[in-house]
């Protein structure tokens, strides 16, 4: 039964939330937001209720950008935009901004999100699929020596981490001077990154950055100003950059919360430290799966995602009991994506090693009872 307004919440505890997105957020960030929710910075208002044009919110926006730049060591050559519409709207915004009418664009297809990016880009440009992981069942990344790039492509696009398949690029493609574009929705901030190698990086926030509603775009400034005629202003990177991502009302609460996540990440030691934690979490889970003789992960070892770990049980009829028993043990949202089934554990920055160890202990116990 839904609670009435004013009723006290039942006593509850935080669970380990393995959802792929919207995903778990750091508890200190949520507590901070809670503590200042109704009276933010002695304004007598919540941050949701103040003007995005006011000085207080301007500080939120500039801090968030400065902290993100520091975390990722974003070079001065690149603009940072805080947009709306999710990673999905970028599938269209990218060709609208960077592909002149009639030109060809190169895409590497490594799974479900690549396919969506390709389908949307095809409305605006001739999409050439330079490499397709289909032959591997989308469990591998084709090595770059085998790619067939088109000579005149306006850019080269790839999906750095396939959130559904759990396939992550183990290398940064060499684009030979063509703007390199990456969908980093589920991997940005998981480790250090050489941003200077990219023409554009984009990510929906709800995986590893903050709540849904915000999209981060990092784009080389020299690529701005090429939007084709008819591009809506909110999708035009130059127009958004000129307005500080405030061409219209931005998602202020999501922006504020992402800013708190950046401050939390910095306090936790930045991305070098995050990478060590993320590697340890992933190695613990893959190591257990591989040695279990019960669970399995189909992805080529070199391309296994640190962030999204899909796994299968030996019999499909065990999936439902696994998910519901896990949920009762405080391990939530382990069902795989509806398109592929199986299980999936997402291990974003906010998932502590303790959560992964609790999952492994549960998996061991479940296997012993059903093996
Ligand atoms: C989640 C996700 C998307 C879609 O993000 P939205 O913000 O829902 O549009 C795109 N690409 C990847 C790799 C994702 O993980």
mmCIF file of C-alpha atoms and ligand atoms in Angstrom:
data_model
loop_
_atom_site.group_PDB
_atom_site.id
_atom_site.type_symbol
_atom_site.label_atom_id
_atom_site.label_comp_id
_atom_site.label_asym_id
_atom_site.label_seq_id
_atom_site.Cartn_x
_atom_site.Cartn_y
_atom_site.Cartn_z
ATOM 1 C CA UNK A 1 0.000 0.000 0.000
ATOM 2 C CA UNK A 2 1.294 3.412 -0.918
ATOM 3 C CA UNK A 3 2.148 5.574 2.050
ATOM 4 C CA UNK A 4 0.040 8.650 2.713
ATOM 5 C CA UNK A 5 1.786 11.996 2.749
ATOM 6 C CA UNK A 6 2.967 12.751 6.254
ATOM 7 C CA UNK A 7 3.069 9.118 7.329
ATOM 8 C CA UNK A 8 6.455 7.958 8.593
ATOM 9 C CA UNK A 9 8.313 5.512 6.356
ATOM 10 C CA UNK A 10 8.634 1.924 7.554
ATOM 11 C CA UNK A 11 12.044 1.060 8.997
ATOM 12 C CA UNK A 12 14.144 0.010 6.025
ATOM 13 C CA UNK A 13 17.719 -0.516 5.038
ATOM 14 C CA UNK A 14 19.700 0.127 1.903
ATOM 15 C CA UNK A 15 20.103 -2.892 -0.334
ATOM 16 C CA UNK A 16 22.941 -3.606 -2.732
ATOM 17 C CA UNK A 17 21.399 -2.454 -5.999
ATOM 18 C CA UNK A 18 22.946 -4.095 -9.064
ATOM 19 C CA UNK A 19 20.673 -2.330 -11.576
ATOM 20 C CA UNK A 20 22.196 -1.299 -14.911
ATOM 21 C CA UNK A 21 20.525 2.103 -14.860
ATOM 22 C CA UNK A 22 19.052 4.029 -13.217
ATOM 23 C CA UNK A 23 21.652 2.654 -10.884
ATOM 24 C CA UNK A 24 22.870 2.816 -7.310
ATOM 25 C CA UNK A 25 24.159 6.179 -6.083
ATOM 26 C CA UNK A 26 26.726 6.770 -3.330
ATOM 27 C CA UNK A 27 25.002 6.842 0.059
ATOM 28 C CA UNK A 28 26.967 9.923 1.239
ATOM 29 C CA UNK A 29 25.642 11.788 -1.812
ATOM 30 C CA UNK A 30 22.050 10.814 -1.069
ATOM 31 C CA UNK A 31 22.458 11.734 2.598
ATOM 32 C CA UNK A 32 23.895 15.113 1.720
ATOM 33 C CA UNK A 33 21.039 15.783 -0.697
ATOM 34 C CA UNK A 34 18.549 14.694 1.963
ATOM 35 C CA UNK A 35 20.110 16.889 4.618
ATOM 36 C CA UNK A 36 19.915 19.998 2.481
ATOM 37 C CA UNK A 37 16.758 19.115 0.585
ATOM 38 C CA UNK A 38 14.297 21.560 2.109
ATOM 39 C CA UNK A 39 16.717 24.376 2.896
ATOM 40 C CA UNK A 40 19.556 24.485 0.414
ATOM 41 C CA UNK A 41 22.422 26.839 1.271
ATOM 42 C CA UNK A 42 20.219 28.754 3.700
ATOM 43 C CA UNK A 43 17.993 29.836 0.827
ATOM 44 C CA UNK A 44 14.862 28.562 2.521
ATOM 45 C CA UNK A 45 14.244 26.594 -0.667
ATOM 46 C CA UNK A 46 15.353 23.327 -2.170
ATOM 47 C CA UNK A 47 17.829 23.382 -5.032
ATOM 48 C CA UNK A 48 14.922 22.239 -7.217
ATOM 49 C CA UNK A 49 13.085 25.469 -6.504
ATOM 50 C CA UNK A 50 15.765 28.036 -7.320
ATOM 51 C CA UNK A 51 16.342 29.712 -10.663
ATOM 52 C CA UNK A 52 18.839 28.076 -12.959
ATOM 53 C CA UNK A 53 19.882 31.641 -13.841
ATOM 54 C CA UNK A 54 20.569 32.636 -10.242
ATOM 55 C CA UNK A 55 24.026 32.974 -8.766
ATOM 56 C CA UNK A 56 23.641 29.989 -6.435
ATOM 57 C CA UNK A 57 22.806 27.563 -9.190
ATOM 58 C CA UNK A 58 25.464 29.032 -11.477
ATOM 59 C CA UNK A 59 27.932 27.944 -8.821
ATOM 60 C CA UNK A 60 26.538 24.392 -8.940
ATOM 61 C CA UNK A 61 27.005 24.337 -12.702
ATOM 62 C CA UNK A 62 30.530 25.736 -12.728
ATOM 63 C CA UNK A 63 31.624 23.489 -9.854
ATOM 64 C CA UNK A 64 30.233 20.414 -11.578
ATOM 65 C CA UNK A 65 32.078 21.241 -14.766
ATOM 66 C CA UNK A 66 35.313 22.070 -12.949
ATOM 67 C CA UNK A 67 35.170 18.860 -10.915
ATOM 68 C CA UNK A 68 34.371 16.708 -13.952
ATOM 69 C CA UNK A 69 37.217 18.352 -15.862
ATOM 70 C CA UNK A 70 39.580 17.676 -13.008
ATOM 71 C CA UNK A 71 38.499 14.052 -12.613
ATOM 72 C CA UNK A 72 38.893 13.284 -16.325
ATOM 73 C CA UNK A 73 41.730 15.742 -16.967
ATOM 74 C CA UNK A 74 39.664 17.196 -19.820
ATOM 75 C CA UNK A 75 41.981 19.312 -21.992
ATOM 76 C CA UNK A 76 41.193 22.972 -22.727
ATOM 77 C CA UNK A 77 40.487 21.962 -26.339
ATOM 78 C CA UNK A 78 37.235 20.302 -25.235
ATOM 79 C CA UNK A 79 33.880 21.690 -24.131
ATOM 80 C CA UNK A 80 31.795 19.983 -21.462
ATOM 81 C CA UNK A 81 28.024 20.117 -21.973
ATOM 82 C CA UNK A 82 25.262 19.069 -19.580
ATOM 83 C CA UNK A 83 22.284 18.228 -21.778
ATOM 84 C CA UNK A 84 18.966 16.377 -21.751
ATOM 85 C CA UNK A 85 17.421 13.625 -23.813
ATOM 86 C CA UNK A 86 19.683 10.808 -22.654
ATOM 87 C CA UNK A 87 22.376 9.074 -24.623
ATOM 88 C CA UNK A 88 19.609 8.124 -27.035
ATOM 89 C CA UNK A 89 19.095 11.674 -28.272
ATOM 90 C CA UNK A 90 22.826 11.892 -28.950
ATOM 91 C CA UNK A 91 22.398 9.066 -31.463
ATOM 92 C CA UNK A 92 20.704 11.727 -33.646
ATOM 93 C CA UNK A 93 22.467 14.845 -32.350
ATOM 94 C CA UNK A 94 25.853 13.462 -33.392
ATOM 95 C CA UNK A 95 25.096 13.090 -37.113
ATOM 96 C CA UNK A 96 23.077 16.337 -37.075
ATOM 97 C CA UNK A 97 26.107 18.204 -35.740
ATOM 98 C CA UNK A 98 29.012 16.365 -37.274
ATOM 99 C CA UNK A 99 27.885 14.789 -40.539
ATOM 100 C CA UNK A 100 27.193 17.176 -43.412
ATOM 101 C CA UNK A 101 24.259 16.060 -45.600
ATOM 102 C CA UNK A 102 25.176 13.264 -47.979
ATOM 103 C CA UNK A 103 28.276 12.115 -46.179
ATOM 104 C CA UNK A 104 29.290 8.716 -44.835
ATOM 105 C CA UNK A 105 29.889 7.924 -41.180
ATOM 106 C CA UNK A 106 31.672 4.847 -39.791
ATOM 107 C CA UNK A 107 30.265 2.771 -36.937
ATOM 108 C CA UNK A 108 31.617 -0.271 -35.151
ATOM 109 C CA UNK A 109 28.828 -2.595 -34.055
ATOM 110 C CA UNK A 110 29.444 -4.548 -30.863
ATOM 111 C CA UNK A 111 25.919 -5.097 -29.587
ATOM 112 C CA UNK A 112 22.517 -3.698 -28.734
ATOM 113 C CA UNK A 113 23.505 -0.083 -28.068
ATOM 114 C CA UNK A 114 25.680 0.126 -31.174
ATOM 115 C CA UNK A 115 22.710 -1.084 -33.208
ATOM 116 C CA UNK A 116 20.474 1.629 -31.802
ATOM 117 C CA UNK A 117 23.077 4.306 -32.497
ATOM 118 C CA UNK A 118 23.429 3.027 -36.060
ATOM 119 C CA UNK A 119 19.667 2.903 -36.653
ATOM 120 C CA UNK A 120 19.189 6.521 -35.569
ATOM 121 C CA UNK A 121 22.229 7.839 -37.462
ATOM 122 C CA UNK A 122 20.937 6.189 -40.638
ATOM 123 C CA UNK A 123 18.169 8.810 -40.803
ATOM 124 C CA UNK A 124 20.778 11.542 -41.359
ATOM 125 C CA UNK A 125 23.818 9.976 -42.996
ATOM 126 C CA UNK A 126 25.033 6.966 -44.928
ATOM 127 C CA UNK A 127 26.135 4.612 -42.181
ATOM 128 C CA UNK A 128 29.008 2.309 -43.014
ATOM 129 C CA UNK A 129 29.517 -0.485 -40.487
ATOM 130 C CA UNK A 130 33.290 -0.756 -40.383
ATOM 131 C CA UNK A 131 33.231 -3.853 -38.183
ATOM 132 C CA UNK A 132 30.494 -6.018 -36.719
ATOM 133 C CA UNK A 133 30.945 -8.454 -33.826
ATOM 134 C CA UNK A 134 28.048 -10.587 -35.045
ATOM 135 C CA UNK A 135 30.257 -13.578 -35.891
ATOM 136 C CA UNK A 136 31.272 -13.804 -32.217
ATOM 137 C CA UNK A 137 27.654 -13.597 -31.066
ATOM 138 C CA UNK A 138 28.531 -10.078 -29.846
ATOM 139 C CA UNK A 139 30.794 -11.542 -27.197
ATOM 140 C CA UNK A 140 33.986 -10.016 -28.566
ATOM 141 C CA UNK A 141 35.363 -6.776 -30.023
ATOM 142 C CA UNK A 142 36.722 -7.186 -33.574
ATOM 143 C CA UNK A 143 40.403 -6.292 -33.617
ATOM 144 C CA UNK A 144 41.086 -3.041 -35.330
ATOM 145 C CA UNK A 145 43.330 -4.532 -38.015
ATOM 146 C CA UNK A 146 40.199 -6.203 -39.449
ATOM 147 C CA UNK A 147 38.023 -3.097 -39.626
ATOM 148 C CA UNK A 148 37.067 -1.803 -43.045
ATOM 149 C CA UNK A 149 36.824 1.947 -42.716
ATOM 150 C CA UNK A 150 35.426 4.165 -45.423
ATOM 151 C CA UNK A 151 37.912 6.638 -46.847
ATOM 152 C CA UNK A 152 35.823 9.794 -46.395
ATOM 153 C CA UNK A 153 33.960 9.170 -43.142
ATOM 154 C CA UNK A 154 32.953 12.269 -41.175
ATOM 155 C CA UNK A 155 33.624 10.388 -37.931
ATOM 156 C CA UNK A 156 34.176 6.967 -36.390
ATOM 157 C CA UNK A 157 31.706 5.901 -33.697
ATOM 158 C CA UNK A 158 31.924 3.032 -31.224
ATOM 159 C CA UNK A 159 30.217 1.920 -28.025
ATOM 160 C CA UNK A 160 32.950 1.752 -25.408
ATOM 161 C CA UNK A 161 30.933 -0.492 -23.119
ATOM 162 C CA UNK A 162 27.922 -2.510 -24.225
ATOM 163 C CA UNK A 163 25.820 -2.334 -21.083
ATOM 164 C CA UNK A 164 23.531 -5.223 -22.051
ATOM 165 C CA UNK A 165 26.126 -7.633 -23.442
ATOM 166 C CA UNK A 166 28.840 -6.759 -20.918
ATOM 167 C CA UNK A 167 31.400 -6.219 -23.698
ATOM 168 C CA UNK A 168 33.957 -3.459 -23.224
ATOM 169 C CA UNK A 169 36.590 -2.193 -25.648
ATOM 170 C CA UNK A 170 40.020 -3.163 -24.296
ATOM 171 C CA UNK A 171 41.645 -0.470 -26.453
ATOM 172 C CA UNK A 172 41.039 3.052 -27.738
ATOM 173 C CA UNK A 173 40.588 2.821 -31.513
ATOM 174 C CA UNK A 174 43.106 4.642 -33.672
ATOM 175 C CA UNK A 175 41.005 6.877 -35.904
ATOM 176 C CA UNK A 176 43.829 8.350 -38.027
ATOM 177 C CA UNK A 177 42.691 11.929 -37.647
ATOM 178 C CA UNK A 178 38.986 11.246 -38.187
ATOM 179 C CA UNK A 179 36.964 12.468 -35.174
ATOM 180 C CA UNK A 180 36.591 9.549 -32.783
ATOM 181 C CA UNK A 181 33.214 9.356 -31.035
ATOM 182 C CA UNK A 182 32.362 7.081 -28.134
ATOM 183 C CA UNK A 183 29.176 6.213 -26.308
ATOM 184 C CA UNK A 184 30.545 5.935 -22.769
ATOM 185 C CA UNK A 185 27.197 5.841 -20.981
ATOM 186 C CA UNK A 186 28.142 2.927 -18.760
ATOM 187 C CA UNK A 187 31.897 3.354 -18.447
ATOM 188 C CA UNK A 188 32.681 7.069 -18.112
ATOM 189 C CA UNK A 189 34.358 7.780 -14.742
ATOM 190 C CA UNK A 190 35.130 4.109 -14.112
ATOM 191 C CA UNK A 191 38.850 4.796 -14.711
ATOM 192 C CA UNK A 192 41.152 7.469 -16.160
ATOM 193 C CA UNK A 193 40.660 8.320 -19.822
ATOM 194 C CA UNK A 194 42.693 10.144 -22.477
ATOM 195 C CA UNK A 195 39.940 12.581 -23.463
ATOM 196 C CA UNK A 196 42.207 14.359 -25.942
ATOM 197 C CA UNK A 197 42.021 11.392 -28.296
ATOM 198 C CA UNK A 198 38.302 11.871 -28.805
ATOM 199 C CA UNK A 199 36.283 14.219 -30.931
ATOM 200 C CA UNK A 200 33.259 13.552 -28.756
ATOM 201 C CA UNK A 201 32.323 11.451 -25.751
ATOM 202 C CA UNK A 202 28.773 11.161 -24.478
ATOM 203 C CA UNK A 203 27.054 9.448 -21.584
ATOM 204 C CA UNK A 204 23.596 9.283 -20.068
ATOM 205 C CA UNK A 205 24.072 10.080 -16.384
ATOM 206 C CA UNK A 206 22.011 7.322 -14.800
ATOM 207 C CA UNK A 207 24.725 4.667 -14.962
ATOM 208 C CA UNK A 208 27.844 6.081 -13.350
ATOM 209 C CA UNK A 209 27.297 9.830 -13.040
ATOM 210 C CA UNK A 210 24.054 10.666 -11.268
ATOM 211 C CA UNK A 211 20.306 10.396 -11.683
ATOM 212 C CA UNK A 212 18.467 10.079 -14.985
ATOM 213 C CA UNK A 213 17.642 13.250 -16.892
ATOM 214 C CA UNK A 214 21.152 14.505 -17.523
ATOM 215 C CA UNK A 215 23.479 13.709 -20.415
ATOM 216 C CA UNK A 216 27.161 14.593 -20.407
ATOM 217 C CA UNK A 217 28.772 15.492 -23.741
ATOM 218 C CA UNK A 218 32.478 16.268 -24.006
ATOM 219 C CA UNK A 219 33.282 17.618 -27.435
ATOM 220 C CA UNK A 220 36.341 19.059 -29.140
ATOM 221 C CA UNK A 221 35.669 22.755 -29.619
ATOM 222 C CA UNK A 222 36.934 22.746 -33.209
ATOM 223 C CA UNK A 223 34.032 20.421 -34.128
ATOM 224 C CA UNK A 224 31.399 22.951 -33.089
ATOM 225 C CA UNK A 225 29.532 25.105 -35.569
ATOM 226 C CA UNK A 226 28.979 22.435 -38.204
ATOM 227 C CA UNK A 227 25.374 21.556 -37.391
ATOM 228 C CA UNK A 228 23.315 21.039 -40.506
ATOM 229 C CA UNK A 229 20.503 23.417 -41.359
ATOM 230 C CA UNK A 230 17.325 22.683 -39.499
ATOM 231 C CA UNK A 231 19.033 21.271 -36.400
ATOM 232 C CA UNK A 232 16.968 22.330 -33.389
ATOM 233 C CA UNK A 233 18.928 24.774 -31.243
ATOM 234 C CA UNK A 234 18.814 22.531 -28.161
ATOM 235 C CA UNK A 235 20.589 19.836 -30.197
ATOM 236 C CA UNK A 236 23.203 22.211 -31.619
ATOM 237 C CA UNK A 237 26.409 21.800 -29.629
ATOM 238 C CA UNK A 238 27.661 25.266 -30.503
ATOM 239 C CA UNK A 239 24.433 26.908 -29.364
ATOM 240 C CA UNK A 240 24.468 24.909 -26.129
ATOM 241 C CA UNK A 241 28.133 25.670 -25.490
ATOM 242 C CA UNK A 242 27.485 29.384 -26.070
ATOM 243 C CA UNK A 243 24.716 29.302 -23.459
ATOM 244 C CA UNK A 244 26.564 27.231 -20.848
ATOM 245 C CA UNK A 245 24.158 24.318 -21.486
ATOM 246 C CA UNK A 246 21.306 26.599 -20.416
ATOM 247 C CA UNK A 247 19.649 27.299 -23.721
ATOM 248 C CA UNK A 248 16.478 26.249 -21.965
ATOM 249 C CA UNK A 249 15.751 25.132 -18.409
ATOM 250 C CA UNK A 250 18.247 22.394 -17.555
ATOM 251 C CA UNK A 251 17.493 19.429 -15.269
ATOM 252 C CA UNK A 252 18.742 21.323 -12.240
ATOM 253 C CA UNK A 253 18.322 18.628 -9.611
ATOM 254 C CA UNK A 254 20.086 15.968 -11.692
ATOM 255 C CA UNK A 255 22.899 18.426 -12.436
ATOM 256 C CA UNK A 256 23.264 19.258 -8.741
ATOM 257 C CA UNK A 257 23.299 15.586 -7.776
ATOM 258 C CA UNK A 258 25.877 14.723 -10.450
ATOM 259 C CA UNK A 259 27.983 17.543 -8.999
ATOM 260 C CA UNK A 260 27.795 15.889 -5.573
ATOM 261 C CA UNK A 261 28.857 12.579 -7.161
ATOM 262 C CA UNK A 262 31.896 14.303 -8.691
ATOM 263 C CA UNK A 263 32.867 15.737 -5.292
ATOM 264 C CA UNK A 264 32.420 12.303 -3.719
ATOM 265 C CA UNK A 265 34.631 10.703 -6.398
ATOM 266 C CA UNK A 266 37.334 13.292 -5.807
ATOM 267 C CA UNK A 267 37.187 12.687 -2.059
ATOM 268 C CA UNK A 268 37.531 8.956 -2.734
ATOM 269 C CA UNK A 269 40.815 9.543 -4.551
ATOM 270 C CA UNK A 270 39.748 10.329 -8.119
ATOM 271 C CA UNK A 271 39.701 7.986 -11.083
ATOM 272 C CA UNK A 272 42.996 6.178 -10.438
ATOM 273 C CA UNK A 273 41.601 4.999 -7.137
ATOM 274 C CA UNK A 274 38.205 4.266 -8.710
ATOM 275 C CA UNK A 275 39.929 2.122 -11.332
ATOM 276 C CA UNK A 276 41.675 0.062 -8.651
ATOM 277 C CA UNK A 277 38.384 -0.503 -6.831
ATOM 278 C CA UNK A 278 36.517 -1.314 -10.033
ATOM 279 C CA UNK A 279 39.142 -3.743 -11.232
ATOM 280 C CA UNK A 280 39.139 -5.526 -7.867
ATOM 281 C CA UNK A 281 35.337 -5.835 -7.902
ATOM 282 C CA UNK A 282 35.232 -7.156 -11.462
ATOM 283 C CA UNK A 283 38.092 -9.591 -10.912
ATOM 284 C CA UNK A 284 36.436 -10.968 -7.794
ATOM 285 C CA UNK A 285 33.147 -11.629 -9.581
ATOM 286 C CA UNK A 286 34.555 -12.996 -12.858
ATOM 287 C CA UNK A 287 37.027 -15.100 -10.900
ATOM 288 C CA UNK A 288 34.247 -16.634 -8.872
ATOM 289 C CA UNK A 289 32.009 -17.213 -11.933
ATOM 290 C CA UNK A 290 34.796 -18.884 -13.929
ATOM 291 C CA UNK A 291 35.785 -21.181 -11.078
ATOM 292 C CA UNK A 292 32.252 -22.021 -9.971
ATOM 293 C CA UNK A 293 31.472 -24.793 -12.449
ATOM 294 C CA UNK A 294 27.875 -23.525 -12.138
ATOM 295 C CA UNK A 295 27.654 -19.951 -13.434
ATOM 296 C CA UNK A 296 29.084 -18.818 -16.746
ATOM 297 C CA UNK A 297 29.967 -15.623 -18.582
ATOM 298 C CA UNK A 298 30.225 -15.851 -22.384
ATOM 299 C CA UNK A 299 32.316 -12.746 -23.117
ATOM 300 C CA UNK A 300 35.883 -13.001 -24.463
ATOM 301 C CA UNK A 301 38.169 -12.432 -21.493
ATOM 302 C CA UNK A 302 39.942 -9.379 -22.886
ATOM 303 C CA UNK A 303 36.602 -7.641 -23.510
ATOM 304 C CA UNK A 304 34.832 -8.322 -20.260
ATOM 305 C CA UNK A 305 33.192 -5.227 -18.866
ATOM 306 C CA UNK A 306 34.232 -3.938 -15.469
ATOM 307 C CA UNK A 307 30.847 -2.310 -15.074
ATOM 308 C CA UNK A 308 28.252 -4.833 -16.283
ATOM 309 C CA UNK A 309 28.749 -8.532 -15.631
ATOM 310 C CA UNK A 310 26.163 -10.756 -17.330
ATOM 311 C CA UNK A 311 26.072 -14.367 -16.205
ATOM 312 C CA UNK A 312 24.004 -17.467 -16.770
ATOM 313 C CA UNK A 313 22.815 -20.243 -14.527
ATOM 314 C CA UNK A 314 23.076 -23.831 -15.748
ATOM 315 C CA UNK A 315 19.309 -24.121 -16.233
ATOM 316 C CA UNK A 316 16.962 -21.306 -17.253
ATOM 317 C CA UNK A 317 14.343 -22.394 -14.704
ATOM 318 C CA UNK A 318 16.767 -21.419 -11.932
ATOM 319 C CA UNK A 319 16.787 -17.760 -12.996
ATOM 320 C CA UNK A 320 13.549 -16.733 -11.350
ATOM 321 C CA UNK A 321 14.347 -18.373 -7.976
ATOM 322 C CA UNK A 322 17.857 -16.922 -8.125
ATOM 323 C CA UNK A 323 16.574 -13.386 -8.653
ATOM 324 C CA UNK A 324 13.880 -13.562 -6.014
ATOM 325 C CA UNK A 325 16.050 -15.248 -3.372
ATOM 326 C CA UNK A 326 18.782 -12.710 -4.058
ATOM 327 C CA UNK A 327 16.317 -9.860 -3.636
ATOM 328 C CA UNK A 328 15.224 -11.306 -0.292
ATOM 329 C CA UNK A 329 18.910 -11.367 0.709
ATOM 330 C CA UNK A 330 19.212 -7.639 -0.049
ATOM 331 C CA UNK A 331 20.782 -8.069 -3.507
ATOM 332 C CA UNK A 332 18.461 -6.212 -5.860
ATOM 333 C CA UNK A 333 17.964 -5.983 -9.614
ATOM 334 C CA UNK A 334 20.086 -8.890 -10.805
ATOM 335 C CA UNK A 335 17.834 -9.844 -13.719
ATOM 336 C CA UNK A 336 19.497 -9.473 -17.114
ATOM 337 C CA UNK A 337 18.146 -7.102 -19.743
ATOM 338 C CA UNK A 338 14.720 -8.213 -20.944
ATOM 339 C CA UNK A 339 16.098 -8.719 -24.462
ATOM 340 C CA UNK A 340 18.697 -11.323 -23.446
ATOM 341 C CA UNK A 341 17.543 -12.823 -20.144
ATOM 342 C CA UNK A 342 20.024 -14.416 -17.759
ATOM 343 C CA UNK A 343 21.477 -12.395 -14.912
ATOM 344 C CA UNK A 344 23.516 -9.223 -14.839
ATOM 345 C CA UNK A 345 25.343 -7.508 -12.010
ATOM 346 C CA UNK A 346 26.258 -3.876 -12.622
ATOM 347 C CA UNK A 347 29.229 -2.749 -10.572
ATOM 348 C CA UNK A 348 29.368 1.016 -11.023
ATOM 349 C CA UNK A 349 31.494 3.294 -8.850
ATOM 350 C CA UNK A 350 28.845 3.476 -6.134
ATOM 351 C CA UNK A 351 28.786 -0.322 -5.668
ATOM 352 C CA UNK A 352 31.231 -1.151 -2.871
ATOM 353 C CA UNK A 353 33.416 -4.260 -2.859
ATOM 354 C CA UNK A 354 31.358 -5.431 0.121
ATOM 355 C CA UNK A 355 28.317 -5.618 -2.173
ATOM 356 C CA UNK A 356 30.203 -7.778 -4.654
ATOM 357 C CA UNK A 357 31.455 -10.051 -1.885
ATOM 358 C CA UNK A 358 27.894 -10.372 -0.561
ATOM 359 C CA UNK A 359 26.744 -11.313 -4.062
ATOM 360 C CA UNK A 360 29.481 -13.927 -4.402
ATOM 361 C CA UNK A 361 28.591 -15.425 -1.014
ATOM 362 C CA UNK A 362 24.960 -15.655 -2.085
ATOM 363 C CA UNK A 363 25.903 -17.202 -5.448
ATOM 364 C CA UNK A 364 28.068 -19.793 -3.708
ATOM 365 C CA UNK A 365 25.257 -20.738 -1.366
ATOM 366 C CA UNK A 366 22.721 -20.880 -4.218
ATOM 367 C CA UNK A 367 25.001 -23.090 -6.302
ATOM 368 C CA UNK A 368 25.533 -25.450 -3.375
ATOM 369 C CA UNK A 369 21.768 -25.839 -3.004
ATOM 370 C CA UNK A 370 21.040 -26.269 -6.726
ATOM 371 C CA UNK A 371 24.227 -27.766 -8.184
HETATM 372 C C1 LIG B 1 21.775 3.238 -21.151
HETATM 373 C C2 LIG B 1 22.531 3.390 -22.394
HETATM 374 C C3 LIG B 1 22.072 4.165 -23.466
HETATM 375 C C4 LIG B 1 20.739 4.861 -23.432
HETATM 376 O O1 LIG B 1 20.740 5.860 -22.489
HETATM 377 P P1 LIG B 1 19.455 6.789 -22.264
HETATM 378 O O2 LIG B 1 19.999 7.815 -21.333
HETATM 379 O O3 LIG B 1 18.394 5.916 -21.680
HETATM 380 O O4 LIG B 1 19.057 7.335 -23.575
HETATM 381 C C5 LIG B 1 22.866 4.285 -24.584
HETATM 382 N N1 LIG B 1 24.050 3.668 -24.666
HETATM 383 C C6 LIG B 1 24.537 2.904 -23.666
HETATM 384 C C7 LIG B 1 25.862 2.243 -23.808
HETATM 385 C C8 LIG B 1 23.792 2.742 -22.511
HETATM 386 O O5 LIG B 1 24.260 1.987 -21.501
#
